[in-house]
Coordinates of C-alpha atoms in Angstrom, one line a residue:
Chain A
X1 CA -34.6 -41.5 24.8
X2 CA -31.4 -41.5 22.2
X3 CA -30.1 -38.4 20.8
X4 CA -31.5 -39.5 17.6
X5 CA -35.0 -39.7 18.8
X6 CA -34.6 -36.7 20.8
X7 CA -33.3 -35.0 17.8
X8 CA -36.3 -35.9 15.4
X9 CA -38.4 -34.9 17.9
X10 CA -37.3 -31.3 18.1
X11 CA -36.7 -31.1 14.1
X12 CA -39.0 -33.7 12.9
X13 CA -38.8 -33.2 8.8
X14 CA -34.8 -33.1 9.5
X15 CA -34.0 -37.0 8.2
X16 CA -30.5 -37.8 10.4
X17 CA -28.6 -40.9 8.8
X18 CA -24.8 -41.7 10.0
X19 CA -22.6 -39.5 8.1
X20 CA -20.9 -42.3 5.2
X21 CA -17.5 -43.1 6.2
X22 CA -14.9 -42.3 3.2
X23 CA -13.6 -45.8 1.4
X24 CA -10.6 -46.7 -1.2
X25 CA -12.4 -47.6 -4.3
X26 CA -11.5 -50.6 -5.2
X27 CA -9.7 -51.6 -9.0
X28 CA -12.7 -51.8 -10.9
X29 CA -14.0 -49.2 -9.2
X30 CA -16.3 -50.9 -6.4
X31 CA -15.7 -49.7 -2.4
X32 CA -13.6 -52.1 -1.1
X33 CA -15.2 -50.9 2.3
X34 CA -11.8 -50.2 3.6
X35 CA -11.8 -46.7 5.6
X36 CA -9.0 -44.0 4.9
X37 CA -9.7 -41.9 7.6
X38 CA -11.8 -42.3 11.2
X39 CA -15.7 -41.5 11.1
X40 CA -16.3 -37.7 10.5
X41 CA -17.7 -36.1 13.8
X42 CA -19.4 -33.4 14.1
X43 CA -18.0 -30.7 16.8
X44 CA -19.7 -27.4 18.0
X45 CA -17.7 -24.8 16.9
X46 CA -15.9 -23.3 20.0
X47 CA -17.0 -20.0 20.7
X48 CA -15.6 -18.2 24.1
X49 CA -18.7 -16.2 26.1
X50 CA -17.4 -12.4 26.8
X51 CA -17.5 -11.0 30.5
X52 CA -19.3 -7.7 30.5
X53 CA -16.7 -4.7 30.4
X54 CA -17.1 -4.0 34.0
X55 CA -16.7 -7.9 35.3
X56 CA -13.2 -7.7 33.4
X57 CA -12.2 -4.3 35.0
X58 CA -13.2 -5.6 38.5
X59 CA -11.6 -8.6 38.3
X60 CA -8.5 -6.8 37.6
X61 CA -8.9 -4.3 40.2
X62 CA -9.2 -7.3 42.3
X63 CA -5.8 -9.3 41.5
X64 CA -3.7 -5.7 41.8
X65 CA -5.7 -5.6 45.1
X66 CA -5.1 -9.2 46.2
X67 CA -1.8 -9.2 44.9
X68 CA -0.3 -5.9 47.2
X69 CA -2.5 -7.4 50.0
X70 CA -0.5 -10.6 50.3
X71 CA 3.1 -8.8 49.6
X72 CA 2.2 -6.4 52.7
X73 CA 0.8 -9.6 54.5
X74 CA 3.6 -11.4 53.4
X75 CA 6.1 -8.8 54.8
X76 CA 4.6 -8.9 58.5
X77 CA 4.8 -12.5 58.3
X78 CA 8.2 -12.4 57.4
X79 CA 7.2 -14.5 54.5
X80 CA 8.8 -11.7 52.1
X81 CA 12.0 -10.1 53.3
X82 CA 11.3 -6.3 53.6
X83 CA 14.9 -5.2 53.4
X84 CA 15.0 -6.5 50.1
X85 CA 11.8 -6.4 49.1
X86 CA 10.1 -3.6 50.6
X87 CA 6.1 -3.5 51.1
X88 CA 3.4 -1.8 49.3
X89 CA 2.8 0.6 52.7
X90 CA 6.8 1.7 53.5
X91 CA 6.7 2.2 49.2
X92 CA 3.3 4.4 49.7
X93 CA 4.9 6.5 52.5
X94 CA 8.0 6.9 50.5
X95 CA 6.6 8.3 47.5
X96 CA 4.6 10.9 49.5
X97 CA 8.0 12.1 51.3
X98 CA 9.2 11.8 47.4
X99 CA 6.8 14.4 45.8
X100 CA 6.9 16.4 48.7
X101 CA 10.0 16.6 49.7
X102 CA 12.7 15.8 47.2
X103 CA 12.9 17.3 43.9
X104 CA 10.6 14.7 42.0
X105 CA 10.1 17.1 39.4
X106 CA 13.7 18.0 38.4
X107 CA 14.3 14.8 37.8
X108 CA 11.4 13.2 36.1
X109 CA 11.6 16.8 34.2
X110 CA 15.2 15.7 33.3
X111 CA 14.4 12.1 32.2
X112 CA 11.4 13.2 30.1
X113 CA 13.2 15.7 28.2
X114 CA 16.3 13.6 27.6
X115 CA 13.8 10.5 26.2
X116 CA 11.5 12.9 24.1
X117 CA 14.5 14.8 22.6
X118 CA 16.0 11.6 21.4
X119 CA 13.2 10.3 20.1
X120 CA 12.5 13.0 17.9
X121 CA 16.1 13.4 16.8
X122 CA 17.0 9.9 16.5
X123 CA 13.1 9.2 14.7
X124 CA 13.6 12.0 12.5
X125 CA 17.2 11.0 11.0
X126 CA 16.4 7.7 10.9
X127 CA 13.1 8.8 8.9
X128 CA 15.5 11.0 6.9
X129 CA 18.3 8.5 5.9
X130 CA 15.7 6.1 5.3
X131 CA 13.8 7.9 2.6
X132 CA 16.7 9.0 0.8
X133 CA 17.6 6.0 0.3
X134 CA 15.1 6.2 -2.7
X135 CA 17.1 8.2 -4.5
X136 CA 19.5 5.9 -5.5
X137 CA 20.0 2.6 -6.1
X138 CA 23.4 2.3 -5.8
X139 CA 23.7 4.5 -2.7
X140 CA 21.2 2.3 -1.1
X141 CA 23.5 -0.9 -1.6
X142 CA 26.7 0.9 -1.0
X143 CA 24.9 1.9 2.7
X144 CA 23.5 -1.0 3.1
X145 CA 25.8 -3.1 5.4
X146 CA 27.2 -0.1 7.8
X147 CA 23.1 0.2 8.7
X148 CA 23.0 -3.7 9.3
X149 CA 26.1 -3.8 11.3
X150 CA 25.5 -0.6 13.4
X151 CA 21.8 -2.4 13.9
X152 CA 24.0 -5.5 14.9
X153 CA 25.7 -3.6 17.8
X154 CA 24.2 -3.8 21.1
X155 CA 24.0 0.2 21.0
X156 CA 24.0 0.1 24.9
X157 CA 27.3 -1.6 25.2
X158 CA 28.2 2.1 23.7
X159 CA 26.8 4.1 26.3
X160 CA 29.7 4.2 28.6
X161 CA 32.3 6.0 25.1
X162 CA 28.9 8.2 24.4
X163 CA 29.4 9.4 28.3
X164 CA 32.8 10.0 28.0
X165 CA 32.3 12.0 24.6
X166 CA 29.0 13.8 25.8
X167 CA 29.7 14.8 29.4
X168 CA 27.5 13.6 32.0
X169 CA 24.9 16.2 31.5
X170 CA 21.9 15.8 29.4
X171 CA 23.2 15.5 25.8
X172 CA 25.1 12.1 26.5
X173 CA 21.4 11.0 27.9
X174 CA 19.9 12.4 24.2
X175 CA 22.9 10.7 22.5
X176 CA 22.0 6.8 23.5
X177 CA 18.3 7.8 22.7
X178 CA 19.4 8.5 19.1
X179 CA 21.4 5.5 18.6
X180 CA 19.5 3.2 20.2
X181 CA 16.1 4.7 17.8
X182 CA 17.8 6.2 14.5
X183 CA 18.6 2.3 13.1
X184 CA 15.0 1.1 13.9
X185 CA 13.7 3.9 11.4
X186 CA 16.2 3.8 9.2
X187 CA 15.4 0.1 8.4
X188 CA 11.7 0.2 8.8
X189 CA 11.9 3.3 6.5
X190 CA 13.8 1.9 4.1
X191 CA 11.9 -1.7 3.8
X192 CA 8.5 1.4 3.6
X193 CA 10.4 3.0 0.4
X194 CA 11.5 -0.3 -1.2
X195 CA 7.6 -1.1 -1.0
X196 CA 6.6 2.0 -2.6
X197 CA 4.0 0.8 -5.7
X198 CA 6.3 0.7 -9.1
X199 CA 3.4 1.3 -10.7
X200 CA 2.3 4.9 -8.8
X201 CA 5.9 6.0 -9.7
X202 CA 5.5 5.1 -13.8
X203 CA 2.5 7.0 -13.9
X204 CA 3.7 9.5 -11.7
X205 CA 6.7 9.7 -14.7
X206 CA 4.2 9.2 -17.9
X207 CA 2.6 12.4 -16.6
X208 CA 6.2 13.9 -17.1
X209 CA 6.3 13.9 -13.3
X210 CA 10.1 15.4 -11.8
X211 CA 11.8 12.8 -9.2
X212 CA 11.2 15.7 -6.6
X213 CA 7.9 15.6 -7.3
X214 CA 7.6 11.5 -7.5
X215 CA 9.4 11.6 -3.7
X216 CA 6.7 14.3 -2.3
X217 CA 3.8 13.0 -4.3
X218 CA 4.5 9.3 -4.1
X219 CA 7.2 8.1 -1.7
X220 CA 6.5 10.4 1.4
X221 CA 2.8 9.2 1.3
X222 CA 4.0 5.4 0.7
X223 CA 6.3 5.6 4.0
X224 CA 4.7 7.5 6.3
X225 CA 2.4 4.5 8.0
X226 CA 5.8 3.1 7.8
X227 CA 7.1 5.8 9.7
X228 CA 4.5 5.9 12.0
X229 CA 4.8 2.3 13.3
X230 CA 7.8 2.9 14.3
X231 CA 7.3 5.5 16.5
X232 CA 5.5 3.3 19.2
X233 CA 8.6 1.3 19.4
X234 CA 11.0 4.2 19.2
X235 CA 9.6 6.2 22.6
X236 CA 9.9 2.9 24.3
X237 CA 13.8 3.1 22.9
X238 CA 14.6 6.8 23.8
X239 CA 13.2 5.9 27.7
X240 CA 15.6 3.2 27.7
X241 CA 18.4 5.2 26.4
X242 CA 17.7 8.0 29.3
X243 CA 17.5 5.7 31.7
X244 CA 21.0 3.8 30.9
X245 CA 22.5 7.4 30.6
X246 CA 21.6 8.0 34.0
X247 CA 22.6 4.7 35.3
X248 CA 26.2 5.5 34.3
X249 CA 26.6 8.6 35.0
X250 CA 24.0 11.8 35.7
X251 CA 23.5 13.8 38.3
X252 CA 20.2 14.0 38.0
X253 CA 16.6 11.4 36.3
X254 CA 15.0 8.7 37.5
X255 CA 17.8 6.5 36.5
X256 CA 19.7 7.9 38.8
X257 CA 17.0 8.1 41.4
X258 CA 17.0 4.1 41.2
X259 CA 20.7 3.4 41.2
X260 CA 21.0 5.9 44.2
X261 CA 18.6 4.4 46.1
X262 CA 19.8 1.1 45.4
X263 CA 23.2 1.6 46.4
X264 CA 21.8 2.8 49.7
X265 CA 19.2 0.3 50.4
X266 CA 16.5 2.2 50.3
X267 CA 14.5 -0.2 48.4
X268 CA 11.2 1.7 48.8
X269 CA 12.2 4.6 46.5
X270 CA 13.8 2.3 44.0
X271 CA 10.4 0.7 43.6
X272 CA 8.7 4.5 44.0
X273 CA 11.2 5.6 40.7
X274 CA 10.1 2.3 39.3
X275 CA 6.6 3.2 39.3
X276 CA 7.3 7.0 38.1
X277 CA 9.1 5.5 35.4
X278 CA 6.2 2.8 34.6
X279 CA 4.3 6.3 34.8
X280 CA 6.0 8.1 32.5
X281 CA 6.4 5.3 29.6
X282 CA 2.7 5.1 29.8
X283 CA 2.0 8.8 29.2
X284 CA 4.5 9.1 26.5
X285 CA 3.1 6.0 25.2
X286 CA -0.3 7.4 25.3
X287 CA 1.0 10.6 23.5
X288 CA 2.7 8.8 20.5
X289 CA -0.4 6.8 20.0
X290 CA -2.7 9.9 20.0
X291 CA -0.1 11.4 17.1
X292 CA -0.2 7.9 15.3
X293 CA -3.9 8.4 15.2
X294 CA -3.9 11.9 14.5
X295 CA -1.4 11.0 11.1
X296 CA -3.1 8.0 10.0
X297 CA -5.9 10.0 9.7
X298 CA -4.1 12.3 7.3
X299 CA -3.4 9.5 5.0
X300 CA -6.7 8.0 5.6
X301 CA -6.2 4.5 3.0
Chain B
X1 CA -1.1 12.2 -46.8
X2 CA -1.3 14.3 -43.6
X3 CA 1.2 13.8 -41.0
X4 CA -0.1 11.4 -38.1
X5 CA -0.7 12.4 -34.7
X6 CA 1.2 9.5 -33.7
X7 CA 3.5 7.1 -35.2
X8 CA 5.4 4.2 -34.4
X9 CA 8.1 3.4 -37.1
X10 CA 9.7 -0.4 -37.3
X11 CA 9.9 -0.4 -33.7
X12 CA 11.6 -3.4 -32.4
X13 CA 12.0 -5.0 -28.5
X14 CA 14.5 -7.3 -27.5
X15 CA 15.2 -8.9 -24.5
X16 CA 18.3 -11.0 -23.5
X17 CA 17.4 -14.4 -21.8
X18 CA 19.2 -15.5 -18.8
X19 CA 20.6 -18.6 -21.0
X20 CA 21.7 -16.2 -23.1
X21 CA 19.4 -16.2 -26.1
X22 CA 17.8 -13.3 -27.8
X23 CA 14.0 -12.7 -26.8
X24 CA 12.1 -10.8 -29.4
X25 CA 9.2 -9.5 -27.6
X26 CA 8.3 -7.1 -30.8
X27 CA 9.3 -7.4 -34.1
X28 CA 9.2 -4.4 -36.6
X29 CA 6.1 -2.6 -35.2
X30 CA 5.0 0.1 -37.4
X31 CA 1.2 1.9 -36.4
X32 CA -0.2 5.0 -38.0
X33 CA -3.1 7.1 -36.2
X34 CA -4.6 10.0 -37.4
X35 CA -5.6 12.9 -34.9
X36 CA -8.4 12.3 -33.1
X37 CA -9.0 9.1 -34.5
X38 CA -9.9 6.0 -31.9
X39 CA -7.2 2.6 -32.7
X40 CA -7.8 -0.3 -31.0
X41 CA -4.5 -2.9 -30.9
X42 CA -6.3 -6.5 -30.3
X43 CA -4.0 -9.6 -29.8
X44 CA -3.2 -12.7 -27.6
X45 CA -1.9 -12.5 -24.1
X46 CA 1.8 -11.9 -24.4
X47 CA 2.1 -10.2 -28.2
X48 CA 3.4 -7.4 -26.4
X49 CA 0.7 -5.0 -26.0
X50 CA 1.5 -3.3 -22.8
X51 CA 5.1 -3.3 -24.2
X52 CA 4.3 -0.6 -27.0
X53 CA 2.0 1.5 -24.5
X54 CA 5.7 1.5 -21.9
X55 CA 7.7 2.4 -25.5
X56 CA 4.9 5.1 -26.4
X57 CA 4.5 6.6 -22.9
X58 CA 8.7 6.4 -23.1
X59 CA 8.9 4.3 -20.1
X60 CA 11.0 1.9 -22.0
X61 CA 13.6 2.6 -24.9
X62 CA 12.9 0.2 -27.7
X63 CA 16.1 -1.6 -29.2
X64 CA 15.2 -0.6 -32.7
X65 CA 12.7 2.0 -33.9
X66 CA 11.3 5.1 -32.9
X67 CA 7.8 7.1 -31.6
X68 CA 7.2 10.1 -33.3
X69 CA 4.1 12.3 -31.7
X70 CA 3.1 15.4 -33.7
X71 CA 6.3 15.3 -36.0
X72 CA 8.7 15.3 -33.7
X73 CA 10.8 12.3 -32.1
X74 CA 9.2 11.4 -28.5
X75 CA 11.1 7.9 -28.6
X76 CA 12.6 7.5 -25.0
X77 CA 10.3 10.9 -23.6
X78 CA 8.2 10.8 -20.9
X79 CA 5.3 13.1 -20.5
X80 CA 4.3 13.3 -24.0
X81 CA 1.3 11.1 -23.8
X82 CA -1.6 10.3 -21.2
X83 CA -1.5 6.8 -20.1
X84 CA -3.9 4.8 -18.4
X85 CA -3.1 1.5 -17.3
X86 CA -6.2 -1.5 -15.9
X87 CA -5.1 -0.8 -12.8
X88 CA -6.6 2.3 -11.7
X89 CA -3.9 3.5 -9.7
X90 CA -5.4 6.1 -7.7
X91 CA -3.5 7.4 -4.9
X92 CA -5.2 5.9 -1.8
X93 CA -4.5 8.8 0.5
X94 CA -5.9 11.4 -1.8
X95 CA -9.5 12.5 -2.1
X96 CA -11.1 11.9 -5.9
X97 CA -11.1 15.3 -6.9
X98 CA -7.3 15.5 -5.4
X99 CA -6.2 12.8 -7.8
X100 CA -7.9 13.8 -10.9
X101 CA -5.8 16.9 -10.7
X102 CA -2.6 15.0 -10.3
X103 CA -1.6 15.6 -14.0
X104 CA -2.2 19.3 -14.0
X105 CA -1.0 19.4 -10.4
X106 CA 2.5 17.8 -12.0
X107 CA 2.7 20.7 -14.8
X108 CA 2.8 23.3 -11.9
X109 CA -1.1 24.3 -11.8
X110 CA -1.8 25.4 -8.4
X111 CA -3.7 22.9 -6.2
X112 CA -6.9 25.8 -6.1
X113 CA -6.9 26.0 -10.2
X114 CA -6.9 23.1 -10.7
X115 CA -9.5 21.9 -8.7
X116 CA -11.7 24.4 -9.6
X117 CA -10.9 23.5 -13.1
X118 CA -11.5 19.7 -12.5
X119 CA -14.6 20.2 -10.7
X120 CA -17.1 21.1 -13.6
X121 CA -15.7 17.7 -15.9
X122 CA -16.0 15.5 -12.4
X123 CA -19.5 16.3 -12.4
X124 CA -20.4 16.2 -15.8
X125 CA -19.1 12.7 -15.9
X126 CA -20.7 11.2 -13.7
X127 CA -18.6 11.5 -10.1
X128 CA -20.8 14.3 -9.1
X129 CA -21.1 14.1 -5.3
X130 CA -17.8 11.7 -5.2
X131 CA -15.2 14.7 -5.1
X132 CA -14.3 14.2 -1.5
X133 CA -14.7 10.5 -1.3
X134 CA -11.4 8.4 -0.7
X135 CA -10.7 5.8 -3.8
X136 CA -11.6 3.1 -1.5
X137 CA -15.0 4.2 -1.3
X138 CA -15.4 4.0 -4.8
X139 CA -17.3 0.9 -7.1
X140 CA -14.7 -0.6 -9.4
X141 CA -16.4 1.4 -12.7
X142 CA -16.7 4.8 -10.1
X143 CA -12.4 4.3 -9.8
X144 CA -11.8 3.5 -13.8
X145 CA -13.9 7.1 -14.4
X146 CA -11.6 9.2 -12.1
X147 CA -8.6 7.2 -13.7
X148 CA -9.3 7.8 -16.9
X149 CA -10.7 11.7 -16.1
X150 CA -7.3 12.1 -14.5
X151 CA -5.8 10.8 -17.4
X152 CA -7.9 13.5 -19.5
X153 CA -7.6 16.0 -17.6
X154 CA -3.7 15.8 -17.8
X155 CA -4.3 17.3 -21.6
X156 CA -2.7 15.7 -23.5
X157 CA -3.5 15.0 -27.1
X158 CA -2.6 11.2 -27.3
X159 CA -4.3 8.9 -24.3
X160 CA -3.0 5.6 -24.2
X161 CA -5.9 3.4 -22.3
X162 CA -4.5 -0.3 -21.3
X163 CA -7.1 -2.6 -21.1
X164 CA -9.2 -0.1 -19.0
X165 CA -12.2 -2.3 -18.2
X166 CA -11.0 -5.5 -18.1
X167 CA -11.3 -5.9 -14.6
X168 CA -15.2 -4.8 -14.9
X169 CA -18.4 -7.1 -14.6
X170 CA -19.8 -7.0 -18.7
X171 CA -22.5 -4.7 -17.9
X172 CA -20.2 -1.8 -16.0
X173 CA -18.0 -2.6 -18.7
X174 CA -20.6 -1.9 -21.5
X175 CA -21.8 1.2 -19.5
X176 CA -18.5 2.7 -19.2
X177 CA -17.8 2.0 -23.2
X178 CA -20.6 4.2 -23.9
X179 CA -19.1 6.8 -21.4
X180 CA -15.9 6.1 -23.2
X181 CA -17.4 6.7 -26.0
X182 CA -19.1 9.9 -24.9
X183 CA -16.1 12.0 -23.4
X184 CA -13.9 10.9 -25.9
X185 CA -16.0 12.9 -28.6
X186 CA -16.4 15.8 -26.2
X187 CA -12.9 16.2 -25.7
X188 CA -11.3 14.7 -29.3
X189 CA -8.3 13.5 -28.5
X190 CA -6.7 10.2 -30.5
X191 CA -7.0 7.3 -28.7
X192 CA -4.9 3.9 -28.7
X193 CA -6.8 1.6 -26.9
X194 CA -5.8 -2.1 -26.3
X195 CA -7.9 -4.8 -25.4
X196 CA -8.5 -8.9 -25.8
X197 CA -12.0 -8.4 -25.9
X198 CA -12.7 -8.7 -29.7
X199 CA -16.4 -6.6 -29.4
X200 CA -15.4 -4.2 -27.6
X201 CA -12.5 -3.6 -30.3
X202 CA -15.1 -3.2 -32.8
X203 CA -17.7 -1.0 -31.1
X204 CA -15.3 1.7 -30.3
X205 CA -12.7 1.7 -32.9
X206 CA -12.3 3.6 -35.9
X207 CA -9.3 1.2 -36.9
X208 CA -8.4 -1.7 -35.3
X209 CA -4.6 -3.3 -35.4
X210 CA -4.8 -7.3 -35.1
X211 CA -1.5 -8.7 -33.3
X212 CA 0.1 -11.2 -33.4
X213 CA 2.5 -13.1 -30.3
X214 CA 5.7 -14.6 -30.2
X215 CA 7.1 -12.0 -31.7
X216 CA 4.7 -9.1 -31.1
X217 CA 4.2 -7.9 -34.8
X218 CA 0.5 -6.3 -36.5
X219 CA -1.0 -8.9 -38.9
X220 CA -3.4 -6.7 -40.2
X221 CA -5.2 -3.4 -39.8
X222 CA -8.6 -3.3 -40.4
X223 CA -10.7 -0.2 -40.5
X224 CA -14.2 0.3 -38.9
X225 CA -16.5 1.6 -41.7
X226 CA -19.6 2.0 -38.7
X227 CA -21.3 5.6 -38.4
X228 CA -21.0 7.5 -35.1
X229 CA -22.7 7.8 -32.8
X230 CA -23.2 4.0 -32.5
X231 CA -26.1 2.7 -30.4
X232 CA -25.6 -0.9 -28.6
X233 CA -27.7 -2.3 -31.5
X234 CA -25.3 -1.8 -34.2
X235 CA -23.7 -4.7 -32.4
X236 CA -26.2 -6.6 -33.9
X237 CA -25.5 -5.5 -37.5
X238 CA -24.2 -7.3 -40.2
X239 CA -20.8 -5.2 -41.0
X240 CA -20.5 -5.2 -36.9
X241 CA -21.0 -9.5 -37.1
X242 CA -18.5 -9.7 -40.4
X243 CA -15.9 -8.0 -38.6
X244 CA -16.2 -9.3 -35.4
X245 CA -15.8 -12.9 -37.1
X246 CA -12.7 -11.6 -39.2
X247 CA -10.9 -10.5 -36.2
X248 CA -11.2 -13.9 -34.6
X249 CA -10.9 -15.7 -37.6
X250 CA -7.4 -13.7 -38.2
X251 CA -6.2 -14.3 -34.3
X252 CA -7.5 -18.0 -34.3
X253 CA -5.4 -18.4 -37.8
X254 CA -2.2 -17.2 -35.9
X255 CA -2.7 -18.5 -32.8
X256 CA -2.9 -22.4 -34.5
X257 CA -0.2 -21.3 -37.0
X258 CA 2.0 -20.5 -33.8
X259 CA 1.2 -23.8 -32.1
X260 CA 1.7 -26.0 -34.8
X261 CA 5.3 -24.0 -35.2

């Protein structure tokens, strides 16, 4: 039985005819019969069946376990050189000693503090600078090339200089974090300022509002979502700044731990520090996401 | 003759186009509206209706002529009139109540006082129960009500309405017109209303200024001799029909004239 017969059986009323092929009409309007396109084909809408959530989680866990297992076996069988790559069991053992014996909390605390302070300072300074451009178009035009230039500098290239100026302590790590975050915030906030609805400003002026009132009641609330969108980017940048600072010169911090372990061929310790750093990064990212949701709720659109 | 509440005398607006020629947006415009009157401006698009409002509201400086409000020169001065545009311009991050008190807030009234003052109006004029809703939850008609209440509660004596119902569907529109008339009678403000809907202009106004474009100018000033309150049926009456026809004829003749030129 052909497809047409089957279809007719299931839907007896439906009159299934072959779809007409489009043709070019001749000069007198009569179709020449010459097709301009291949015949229309009916396709099913591509739809992917969704897996249940538990299956996805289980799948993910399996991939992780298989990966770790392969690493461990590979190291045991000599496919992977454990001198360079270490192995999961050694990393786990080192993790335990790292948290029990060493001054792990000092290092974590140091890196965490540097990242958070750099993040807060850089983001708030950048936001304030970006908002300030609303006050004067001339001033904004004047400042723009400098901002763009500063943005184009690879800020990490300045890190050695920053260490020289601010010393090997916490302040130099914060300064690198600020250098990385401040421009992002400034540029994003400035974009926000440029997109403020002119009509809302005009409405406020027509009500006799002062510039300060327009700034507080229109500009700041309008720009806020832009400022918030930059938070997640900045927390990552601030952490990068802190680690690079610690790489160059430091007495504490996870970045220093990584560098030190690498130089003494304690590869397991490198992995431990990297893992802890990832955890820290995830924790800060989640914290900022939470902050974002709370702030966004207040300026509900 | 008493001093009019608001007067535009000889207002002209010219712009220099990029090619150096001068574009006349408004030419020697004179409009006088007495206190408590409802005046409409009708005209084709591009006749400078919005420019007139920007000039009255002080957001734009006319090339020549001036604006006199309450007998005082208000040319280029902001804050003298309440101004409402077709776009409702409600602040999306403020609740309806907080949007409505904006004008009072700008004038330095404390938030609490302003809210207490505004709340009864909100209930009286059909926004009861929505005071804590955000504008995004409101229908187009409701949003325009909120925007108009905000303009009214600013408490200036002159209100400019720039096609406030232009974006609404026909039914909502006619309900809003009746609502506007009620609120106008309650508040006793002087209103200047811009529309390109002739029927709307005749139904609402005490007087109509008919305008032509290129350059924007007043070609006729027609009183509307229909008593208030005006039930909907008057739109079928003879006076209404004739006035509407007059307006349309005026608009058409100048349109053709402009096209021939």
